[in-house]
XYZ file of C-alpha atoms in Angstrom:
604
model
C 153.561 152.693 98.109
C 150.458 151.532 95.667
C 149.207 155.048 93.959
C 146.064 155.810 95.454
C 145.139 158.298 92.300
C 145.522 155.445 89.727
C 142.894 153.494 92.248
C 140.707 156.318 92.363
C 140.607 157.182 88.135
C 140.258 153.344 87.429
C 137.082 153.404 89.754
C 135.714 156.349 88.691
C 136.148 155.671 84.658
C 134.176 152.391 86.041
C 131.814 154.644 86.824
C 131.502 156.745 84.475
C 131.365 154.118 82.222
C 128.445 151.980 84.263
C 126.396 155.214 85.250
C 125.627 155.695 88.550
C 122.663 153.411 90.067
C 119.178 154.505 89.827
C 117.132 154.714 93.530
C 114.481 152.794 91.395
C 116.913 149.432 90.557
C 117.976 148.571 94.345
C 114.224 147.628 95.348
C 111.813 148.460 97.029
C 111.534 151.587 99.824
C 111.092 150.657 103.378
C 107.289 150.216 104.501
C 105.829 153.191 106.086
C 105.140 153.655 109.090
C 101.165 153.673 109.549
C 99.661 156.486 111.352
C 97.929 154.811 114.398
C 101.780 153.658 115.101
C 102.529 157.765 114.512
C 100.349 158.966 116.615
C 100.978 156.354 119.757
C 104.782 157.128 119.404
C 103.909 160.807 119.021
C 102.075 160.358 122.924
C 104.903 158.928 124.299
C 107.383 161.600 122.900
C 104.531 164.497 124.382
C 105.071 162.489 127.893
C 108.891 162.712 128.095
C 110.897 165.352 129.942
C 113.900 167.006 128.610
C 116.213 164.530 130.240
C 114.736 161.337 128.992
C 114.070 163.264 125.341
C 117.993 163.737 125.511
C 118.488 160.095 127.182
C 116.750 158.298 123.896
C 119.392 159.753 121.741
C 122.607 158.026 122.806
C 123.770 155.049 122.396
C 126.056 153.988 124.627
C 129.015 151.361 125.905
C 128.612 149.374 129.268
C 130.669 147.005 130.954
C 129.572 143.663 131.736
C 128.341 140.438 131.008
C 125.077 140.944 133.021
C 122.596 144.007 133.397
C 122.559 143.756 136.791
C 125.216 141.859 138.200
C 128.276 142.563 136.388
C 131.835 140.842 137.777
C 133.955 143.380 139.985
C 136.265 145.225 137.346
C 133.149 146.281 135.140
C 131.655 147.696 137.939
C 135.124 149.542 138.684
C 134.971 150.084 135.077
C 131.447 151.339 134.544
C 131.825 153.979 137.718
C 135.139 155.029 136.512
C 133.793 155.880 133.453
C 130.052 156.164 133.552
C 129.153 156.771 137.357
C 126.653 153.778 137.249
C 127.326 149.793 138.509
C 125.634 148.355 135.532
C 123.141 148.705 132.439
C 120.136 148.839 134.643
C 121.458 151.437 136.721
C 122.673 153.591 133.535
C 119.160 152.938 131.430
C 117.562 154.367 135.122
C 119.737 157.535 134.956
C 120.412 159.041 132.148
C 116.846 157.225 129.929
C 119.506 155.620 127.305
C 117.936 154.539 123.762
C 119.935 152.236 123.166
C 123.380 149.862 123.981
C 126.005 148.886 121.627
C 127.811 145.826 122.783
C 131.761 144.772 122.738
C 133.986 141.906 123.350
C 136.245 144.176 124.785
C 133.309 145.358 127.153
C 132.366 141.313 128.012
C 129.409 141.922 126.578
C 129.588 139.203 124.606
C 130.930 135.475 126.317
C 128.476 133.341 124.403
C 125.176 133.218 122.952
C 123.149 132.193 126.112
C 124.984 135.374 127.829
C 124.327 137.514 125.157
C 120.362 136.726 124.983
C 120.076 137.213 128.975
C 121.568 140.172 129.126
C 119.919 141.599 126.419
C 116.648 140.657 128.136
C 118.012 141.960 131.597
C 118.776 145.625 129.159
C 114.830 145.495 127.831
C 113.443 144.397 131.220
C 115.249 147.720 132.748
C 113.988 149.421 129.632
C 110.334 147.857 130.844
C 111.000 149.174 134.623
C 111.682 153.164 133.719
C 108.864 155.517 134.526
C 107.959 155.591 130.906
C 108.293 152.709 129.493
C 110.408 152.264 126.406
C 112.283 149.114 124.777
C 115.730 149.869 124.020
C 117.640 149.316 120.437
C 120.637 146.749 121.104
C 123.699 146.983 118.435
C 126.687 145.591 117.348
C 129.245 145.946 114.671
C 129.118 142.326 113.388
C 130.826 143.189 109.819
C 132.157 139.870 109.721
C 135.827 139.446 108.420
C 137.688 141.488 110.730
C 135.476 143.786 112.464
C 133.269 140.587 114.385
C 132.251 141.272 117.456
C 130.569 137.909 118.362
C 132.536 135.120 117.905
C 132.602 130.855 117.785
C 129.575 129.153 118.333
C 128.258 131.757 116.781
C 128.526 131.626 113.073
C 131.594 133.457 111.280
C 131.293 134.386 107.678
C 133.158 135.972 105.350
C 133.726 139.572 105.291
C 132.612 142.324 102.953
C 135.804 142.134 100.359
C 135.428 138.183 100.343
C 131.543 138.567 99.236
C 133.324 141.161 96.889
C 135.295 138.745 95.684
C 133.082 136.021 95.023
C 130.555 138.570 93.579
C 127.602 136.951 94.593
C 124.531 139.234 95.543
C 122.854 135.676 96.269
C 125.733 135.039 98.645
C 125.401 138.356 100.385
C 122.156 138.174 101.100
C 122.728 134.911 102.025
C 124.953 136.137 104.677
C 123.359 138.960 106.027
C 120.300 137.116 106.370
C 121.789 134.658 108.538
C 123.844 136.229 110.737
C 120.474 138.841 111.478
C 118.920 135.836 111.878
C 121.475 134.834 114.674
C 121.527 138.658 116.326
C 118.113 138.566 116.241
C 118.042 135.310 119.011
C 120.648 136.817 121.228
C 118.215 139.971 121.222
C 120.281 142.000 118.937
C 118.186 144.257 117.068
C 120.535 146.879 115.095
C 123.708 145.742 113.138
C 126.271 148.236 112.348
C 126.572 146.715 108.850
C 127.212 146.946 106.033
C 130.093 148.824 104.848
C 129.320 151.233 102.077
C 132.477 152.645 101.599
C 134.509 152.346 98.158
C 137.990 151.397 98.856
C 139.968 153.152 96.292
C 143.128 153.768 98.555
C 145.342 150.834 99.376
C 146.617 152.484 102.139
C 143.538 153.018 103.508
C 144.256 152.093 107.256
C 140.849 151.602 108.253
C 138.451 150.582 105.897
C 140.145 147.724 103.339
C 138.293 144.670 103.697
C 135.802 146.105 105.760
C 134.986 147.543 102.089
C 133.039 145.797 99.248
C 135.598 146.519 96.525
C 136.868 149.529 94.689
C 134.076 149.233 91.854
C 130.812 151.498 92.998
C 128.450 149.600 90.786
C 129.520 146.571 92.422
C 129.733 147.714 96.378
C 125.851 149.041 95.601
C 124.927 145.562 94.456
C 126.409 144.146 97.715
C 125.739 146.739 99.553
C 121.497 146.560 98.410
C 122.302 142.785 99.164
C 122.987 142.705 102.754
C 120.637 145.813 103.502
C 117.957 143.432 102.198
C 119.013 140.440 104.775
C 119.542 141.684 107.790
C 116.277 143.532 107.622
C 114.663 140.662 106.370
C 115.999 138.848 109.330
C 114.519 141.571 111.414
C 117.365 143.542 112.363
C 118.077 147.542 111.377
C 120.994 147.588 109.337
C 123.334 150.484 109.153
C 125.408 151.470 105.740
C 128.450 153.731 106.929
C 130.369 155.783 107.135
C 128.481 158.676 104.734
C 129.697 160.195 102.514
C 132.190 157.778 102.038
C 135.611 156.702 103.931
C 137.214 154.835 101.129
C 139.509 157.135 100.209
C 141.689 157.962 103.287
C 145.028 157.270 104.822
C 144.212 158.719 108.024
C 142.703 156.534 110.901
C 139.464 158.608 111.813
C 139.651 156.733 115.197
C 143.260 158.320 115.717
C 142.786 161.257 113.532
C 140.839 163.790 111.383
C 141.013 162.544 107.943
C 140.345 164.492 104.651
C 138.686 163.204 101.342
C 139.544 165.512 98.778
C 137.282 164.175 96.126
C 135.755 166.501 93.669
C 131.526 167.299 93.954
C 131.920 164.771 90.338
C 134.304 162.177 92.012
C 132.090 162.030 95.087
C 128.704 161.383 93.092
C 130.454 158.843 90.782
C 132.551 156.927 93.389
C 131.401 157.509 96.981
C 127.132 158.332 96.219
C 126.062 154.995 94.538
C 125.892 152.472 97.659
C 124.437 155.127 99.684
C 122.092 155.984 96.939
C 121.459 152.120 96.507
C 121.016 151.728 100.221
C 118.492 154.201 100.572
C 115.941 152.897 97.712
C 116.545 149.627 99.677
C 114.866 150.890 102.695
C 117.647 150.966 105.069
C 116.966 151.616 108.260
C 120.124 153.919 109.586
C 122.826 155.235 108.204
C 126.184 156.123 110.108
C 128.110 159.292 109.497
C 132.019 159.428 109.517
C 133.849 161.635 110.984
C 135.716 162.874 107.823
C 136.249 166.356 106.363
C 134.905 166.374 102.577
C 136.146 170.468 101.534
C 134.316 169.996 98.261
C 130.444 169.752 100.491
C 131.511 171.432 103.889
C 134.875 174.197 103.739
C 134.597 174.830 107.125
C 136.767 171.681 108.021
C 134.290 170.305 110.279
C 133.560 166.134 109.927
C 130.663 164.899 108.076
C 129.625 164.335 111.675
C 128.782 168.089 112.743
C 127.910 169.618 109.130
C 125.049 170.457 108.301
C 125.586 171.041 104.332
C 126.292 167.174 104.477
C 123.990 165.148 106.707
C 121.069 167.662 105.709
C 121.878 168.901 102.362
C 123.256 165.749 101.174
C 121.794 162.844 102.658
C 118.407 164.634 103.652
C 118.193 166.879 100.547
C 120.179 164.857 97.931
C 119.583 161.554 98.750
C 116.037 161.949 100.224
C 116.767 159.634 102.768
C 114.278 160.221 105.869
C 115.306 157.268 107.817
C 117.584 157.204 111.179
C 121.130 159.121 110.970
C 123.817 157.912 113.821
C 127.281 158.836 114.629
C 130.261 156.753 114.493
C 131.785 156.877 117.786
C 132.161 160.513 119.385
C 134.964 158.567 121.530
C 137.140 158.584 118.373
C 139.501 161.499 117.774
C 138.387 162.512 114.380
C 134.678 164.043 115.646
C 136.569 165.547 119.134
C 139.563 167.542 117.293
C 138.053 170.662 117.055
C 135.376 171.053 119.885
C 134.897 169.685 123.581
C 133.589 166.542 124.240
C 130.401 169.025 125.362
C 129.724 170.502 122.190
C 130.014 167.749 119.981
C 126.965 165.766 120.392
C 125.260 169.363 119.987
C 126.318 170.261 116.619
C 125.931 166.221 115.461
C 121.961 166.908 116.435
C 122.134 170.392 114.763
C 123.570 169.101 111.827
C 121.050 166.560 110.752
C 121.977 163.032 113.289
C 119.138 161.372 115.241
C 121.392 158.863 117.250
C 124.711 159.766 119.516
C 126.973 156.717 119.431
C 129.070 156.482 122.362
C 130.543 159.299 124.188
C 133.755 159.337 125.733
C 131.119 161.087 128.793
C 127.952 160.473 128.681
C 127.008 162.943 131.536
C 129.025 165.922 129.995
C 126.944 164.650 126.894
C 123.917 164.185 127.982
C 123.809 167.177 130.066
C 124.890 169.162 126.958
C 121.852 168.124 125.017
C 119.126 168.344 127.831
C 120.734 172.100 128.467
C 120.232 172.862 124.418
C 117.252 171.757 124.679
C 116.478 173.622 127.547
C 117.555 177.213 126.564
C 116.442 176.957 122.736
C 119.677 176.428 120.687
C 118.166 172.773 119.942
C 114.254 172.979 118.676
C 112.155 171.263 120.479
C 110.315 170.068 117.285
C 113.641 168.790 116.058
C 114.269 166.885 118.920
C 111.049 165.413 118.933
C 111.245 164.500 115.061
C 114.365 162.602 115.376
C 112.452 160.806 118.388
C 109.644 160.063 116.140
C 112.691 158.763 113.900
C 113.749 156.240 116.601
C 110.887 155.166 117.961
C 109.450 154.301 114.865
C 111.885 152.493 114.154
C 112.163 150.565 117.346
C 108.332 149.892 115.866
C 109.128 148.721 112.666
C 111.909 146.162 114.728
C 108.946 144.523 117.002
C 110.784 145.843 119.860
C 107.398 147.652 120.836
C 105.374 144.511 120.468
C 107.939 141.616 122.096
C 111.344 142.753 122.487
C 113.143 139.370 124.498
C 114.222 136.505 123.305
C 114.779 133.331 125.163
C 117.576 130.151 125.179
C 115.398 128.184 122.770
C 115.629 131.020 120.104
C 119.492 130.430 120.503
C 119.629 126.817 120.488
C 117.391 126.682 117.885
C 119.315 129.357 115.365
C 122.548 130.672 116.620
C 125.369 128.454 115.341
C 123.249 125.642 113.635
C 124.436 123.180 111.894
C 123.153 124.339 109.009
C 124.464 127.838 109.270
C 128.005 126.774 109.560
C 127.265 124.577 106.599
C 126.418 127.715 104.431
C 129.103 129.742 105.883
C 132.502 127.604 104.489
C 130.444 126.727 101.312
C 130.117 130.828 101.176
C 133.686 131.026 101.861
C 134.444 128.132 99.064
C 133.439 130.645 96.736
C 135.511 133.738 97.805
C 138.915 132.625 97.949
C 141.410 134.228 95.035
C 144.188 132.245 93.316
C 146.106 135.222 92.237
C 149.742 133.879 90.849
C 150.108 130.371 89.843
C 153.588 130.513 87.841
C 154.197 126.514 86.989
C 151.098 124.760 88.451
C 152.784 124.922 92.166
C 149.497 124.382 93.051
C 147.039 122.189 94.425
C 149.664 120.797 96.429
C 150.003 117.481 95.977
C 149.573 114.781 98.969
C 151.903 112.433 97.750
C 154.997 115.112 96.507
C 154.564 117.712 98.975
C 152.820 115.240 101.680
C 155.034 117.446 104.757
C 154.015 120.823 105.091
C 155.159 123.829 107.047
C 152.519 126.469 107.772
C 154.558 129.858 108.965
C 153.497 133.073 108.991
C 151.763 135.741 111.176
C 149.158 134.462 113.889
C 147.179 137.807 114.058
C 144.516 137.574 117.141
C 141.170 136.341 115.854
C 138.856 139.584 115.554
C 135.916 138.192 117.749
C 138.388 136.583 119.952
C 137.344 133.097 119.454
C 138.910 130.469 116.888
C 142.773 130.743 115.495
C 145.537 131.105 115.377
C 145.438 131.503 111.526
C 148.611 129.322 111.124
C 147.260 126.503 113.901
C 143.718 126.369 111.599
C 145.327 126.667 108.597
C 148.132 123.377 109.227
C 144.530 121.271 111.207
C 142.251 121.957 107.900
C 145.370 120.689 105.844
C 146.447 117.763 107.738
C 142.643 116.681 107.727
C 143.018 116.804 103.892
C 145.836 114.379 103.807
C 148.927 116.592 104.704
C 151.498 116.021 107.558
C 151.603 119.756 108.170
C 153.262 121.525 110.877
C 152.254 124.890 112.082
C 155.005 127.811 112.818
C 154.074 131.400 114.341
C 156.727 133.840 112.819
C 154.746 136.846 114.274
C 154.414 140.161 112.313
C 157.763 141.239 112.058
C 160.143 138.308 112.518
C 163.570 139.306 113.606
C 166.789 137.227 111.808
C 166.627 134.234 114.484
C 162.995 133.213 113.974
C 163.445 133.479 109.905
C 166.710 131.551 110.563
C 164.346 128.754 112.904
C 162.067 128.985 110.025
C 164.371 128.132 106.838
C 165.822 125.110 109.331
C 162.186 124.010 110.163
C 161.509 124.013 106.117
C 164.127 121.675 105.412
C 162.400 119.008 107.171
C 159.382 119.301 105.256
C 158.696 119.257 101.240
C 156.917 122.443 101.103
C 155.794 125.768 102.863
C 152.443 127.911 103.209
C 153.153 131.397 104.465
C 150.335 133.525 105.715
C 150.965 137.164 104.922
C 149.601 140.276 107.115
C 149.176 143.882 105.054
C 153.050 143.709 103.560
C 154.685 146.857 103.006
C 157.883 147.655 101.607
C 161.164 146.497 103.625
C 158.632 144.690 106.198
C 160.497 141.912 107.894
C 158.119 139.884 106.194
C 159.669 140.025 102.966
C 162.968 138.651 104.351
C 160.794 135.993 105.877
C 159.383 135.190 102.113
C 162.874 135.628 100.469
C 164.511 133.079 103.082
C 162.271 130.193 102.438
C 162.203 130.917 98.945
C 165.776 130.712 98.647
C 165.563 127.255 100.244
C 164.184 126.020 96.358
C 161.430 124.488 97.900
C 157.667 125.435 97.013
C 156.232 128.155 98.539
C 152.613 129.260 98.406
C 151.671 132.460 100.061
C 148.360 133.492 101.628
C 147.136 136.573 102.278
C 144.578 137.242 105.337
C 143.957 140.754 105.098
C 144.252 143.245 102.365
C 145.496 141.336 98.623
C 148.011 143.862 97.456
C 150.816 142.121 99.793
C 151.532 140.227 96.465
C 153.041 143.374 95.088
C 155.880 143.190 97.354
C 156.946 139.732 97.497
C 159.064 139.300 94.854
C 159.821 135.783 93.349
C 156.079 134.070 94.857
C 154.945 131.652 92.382
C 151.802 131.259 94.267
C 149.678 133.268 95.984
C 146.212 133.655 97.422
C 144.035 136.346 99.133
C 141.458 135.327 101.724
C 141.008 138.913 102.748
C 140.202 138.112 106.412
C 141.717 135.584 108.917
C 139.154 134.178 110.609
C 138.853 130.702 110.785
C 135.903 130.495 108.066
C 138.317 131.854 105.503
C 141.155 130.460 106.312
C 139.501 126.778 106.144
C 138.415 127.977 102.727
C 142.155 128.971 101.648
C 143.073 125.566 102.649
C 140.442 123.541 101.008
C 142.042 125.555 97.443
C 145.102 124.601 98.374
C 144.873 121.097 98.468
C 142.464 120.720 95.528
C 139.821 119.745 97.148
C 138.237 122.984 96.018
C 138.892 125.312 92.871
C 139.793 129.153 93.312
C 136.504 130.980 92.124
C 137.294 134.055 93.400
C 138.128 137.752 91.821
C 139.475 140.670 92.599
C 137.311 143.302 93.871
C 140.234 145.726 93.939
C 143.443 146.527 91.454
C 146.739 145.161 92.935
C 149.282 147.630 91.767
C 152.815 146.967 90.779
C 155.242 147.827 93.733
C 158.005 149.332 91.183
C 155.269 151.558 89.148
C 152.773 152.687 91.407
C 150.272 153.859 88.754
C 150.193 150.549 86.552
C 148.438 147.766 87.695
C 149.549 144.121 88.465
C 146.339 142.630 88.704
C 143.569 144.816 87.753
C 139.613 144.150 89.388
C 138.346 140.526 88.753
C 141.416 139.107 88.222
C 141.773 135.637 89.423
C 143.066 132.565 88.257
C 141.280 128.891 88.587
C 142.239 124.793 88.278
């Protein structure tokens, strides 16, 4: 396995070297708040019970398409789960600040959908006895955490921007898919990722991340905090203090950084620290434990010493603090699902995300609240936190949208335009032993395109290998496209090499290789046919490492269909490679030298 210490001293000698970023270099601080806006929120917060006090601090899940009319199974779903029908009935009972939506939820069928049913959320919001708009989310990341999909526009994720090392292009991106949240009524992103990815292993973050260089995530970071709230939409750096350095899952597990108090301030601090002098609007905690801030082996989540005495204290960060999901394992391993969203509050968060029960939660907090363990005055300060910012979003002022907002912005022509010429610029050529490529149209006219078909993360567009062999064949190749799956037994790499020999050369699209993975063999076999063979990587770029033999490979570090069109535009020629490594490759047979170090990449 790749060393995750020789990662972690490279970036931090980076570091050391570059000096941490000053609050004063990443612009300018968020506008304040001005104090006729105070005082009006202020009223409404005087006006509230305990319930709906507690109600405006989750955000929460709900199944459906519609807010009022939902198909059959997300009713079953939402009463199963929730004890509501829909999201008017759940904003009625339990006073709900805000809703985070999910393919996986049907929240999110197409634009048009999207935009009424965020207007059916705010008109239930309208229709409570006091009146408040509610803050609709998503994680649109891009890359492979997208939540809204084709004909929405797709761009490249956070290590592809790394790559191409553009804070032009990041902005460029942020600002246009806020732009196109914004018109389906989607007014807090949870993006973007702030994490330095020092661990190859890492099983969660990876591309999600910026790179493994924390002078370089802050640029990026400042970047797309500066476009999606000039677009109009919160944006939310995560997770603090820093899940780049893990190789736990926190959604299946507790993890543990075990970064020194130094380590942590050179690596993990800057794009927080960069993030904050840009005026972000909310910042999401990770359910991590960091011994060198918090001993008690609680996650960042519920301590105190981190959320207050680091991002409060430290950072001087005043803006809104949310969980990461208190459905994952990580925040629920040590207390009930009834405590938790206690000790988040107590600990410094403004915003619940997500219960696995939101009436054992919310009853929780409104019973706090009730008998003194949670201050009233705290309560209502993180309510002044949230409602102000619902404020500073225009929520207060005009929070629909309608279909000509979407027709006019989500999915333009335009947009898609920017996106694939953002992409052209992201792709990395990292081995080109012998000038294998471009591939040439006339010598290697008949292509085979095999490799893994991973499911596209918004669940439109793909598979990678079908996009990949249509983008080449409408460059001039005969290609053919071939799903080997993930771990191909002997019979499909057998199908494969006998496929190959009708065809002059093969593309193999590569999924997070490890050592012995059938995927190897896959890469061995056609090799061993002597025909050219150029390998593509769609998620993390070490899978190089392991694939011995390759004369050419490339990382698009995601697999939607964005990137992949992008990979395939380099391969032909009809494009040159301009991307670099955000992150060392290290050499499979000596763990703690590198193969490729950061901004490596090769060009023609």
């Amino acid at each position: 396995m790749h060393s995750r210490r020789a990662v972690l001293t490279t970036a931090v000698a980076a570091a050391c070297a570059a000096g941490t970023v000053p609050a004063a270099a990443a612009g300018p601080a968020a506008a304040r708040p001005t104090a006729a806006a105070r005082e009006r929120m202020r009223r409404l917060i005087a006006r509230m019970t305990p319930e709906e006090k507690a109600g405006q601090l989750f955000v929460m899940r709900v199944y459906g398409h519609s807010a009022t009319d939902p198909d059959q199974a997300d009713v079953d779903a939402n009463r199963k789960e929730i004890g509501v029908a829909n999201a008017a009935e759940l904003i009625a009972k339990y006073h709900v600040g805000g809703i985070i939506y999910f393919s996986w939820a049907h929240n999110t069928r197409d634009p048009h959908q999207i935009a009424e049913l965020s207007n059916g959320i705010q008109k239930a919001g309208a229709a409570q006895r006091l009146p408040v708009p509610l803050l609709i989310s998503t994680d649109q990341e891009h890359g492979i955490v997208t939540r809204i999909g084709a004909p929405a526009t797709l761009l490249p994720g956070a290590m592809a921007l790394g790559a191409g090392g553009s804070r032009g292009d990041a902005t460029t991106a942020a600002r246009i898919s806020g732009a196109e949240l914004y018109a389906m009524g989607i007014r807090q992103d949870f993006a973007p990722d702030a994490d330095v990815n020092v661990n190859p292993a890492n099983p969660i973050i990876g591309v999600r991340s910026f790179g493994s260089d924390p002078r370089a995530v802050a640029r990026l970071v400042t970047a797309q905090v500066r476009g999606y709230q000039g677009a109009g939409v919160a944006a939310c750096t995560k997770h603090f203090p820093g899940h780049g350095d893990t190789d736990v899952d926190s959604h299946v597990g507790l993890p543990t950084i075990h970064h020194t108090a130094e380590e942590w301030r050179r690596l993990d601090e800057p794009p927080f620290r960069a993030a904050v002098a840009a005026g972000i609007d909310v910042i999401m905690s990770a359910h991590i434990v960091v011994p060198a801030f918090d001993p008690s082996g609680d996650p960042a989540t519920l301590s105190r010493p981190i959320l207050t005495g680091l991002l409060r204290e430290r950072l001087g960060y005043d803006g809104v603090v949310i969980t990461d999901s208190l459905g994952m394992q990580g925040v629920r391993e040590k207390y009930g699902d009834d405590r938790v969203p206690v000790l988040a509050l107590k600990a410094g968060v403004d915003q619940l995300l997500n219960p696995p029960d939101l009436g054992v939660a919310h009853a929780a907090v409104v019973r706090a609240l009730k008998d003194g363990e949670l201050s009233e005055a705290d309560i209502d300060a993180k309510l002044l936190r949230i409602l102000l910012l619902k404020e500073r979003r225009g929520l207060f002022t005009d929070p629909y949208t309608s279909r000509a907002a979407v027709d006019r912005v989500v999915g333009s022509r335009r947009h898609l335009e920017t996106a694939d010429a953002l992409a052209d610029r992201t792709t990395t050529l990292l081995r080109n032993t012998g000038g294998v490529l471009p591939l040439s149209r006339r010598r290697e006219h008949r292509l085979l395109v095999a490799g893994v078909d991973t499911a596209a993360p918004s669940g439109t567009g793909g598979p990678p290998t079908g996009v990949l062999a249509r983008e080449l064949t409408g460059l001039g190749f005969a290609a053919t496209a071939l799903s080997t799956g993930l771990t191909p037994d002997r019979t499909v790499i057998d199908d494969a090499v006998a496929v190959l020999g009708d065809h002059d050369a093969a593309v193999v699209v590569t999924y997070n290789v490890t050592p012995g993975s059938p995927q190897c063999a896959l890469v061995e076999a056609l090799l061993a046919t002597g025909k050219p063979v150029v390998q593509l990587a769609v998620r993390n770029p070490y899978d190089i490492a392991q694939l011995d033999g390759v004369r050419a490979a490339l990382a698009s570090y995601g697999w939607t269909d964005v990137e992949v069109r992008a990979a395939a535009r380099v391969i032909a020629g009809r494009r040159a490679p301009r991307g670099r490594l955000p992150v060392p490759v290290m050499r499979a047979d000596a763990p703690d030298e590198e193969l490729y170090p950061v901004g490596h990449g090769l060009t023609y």
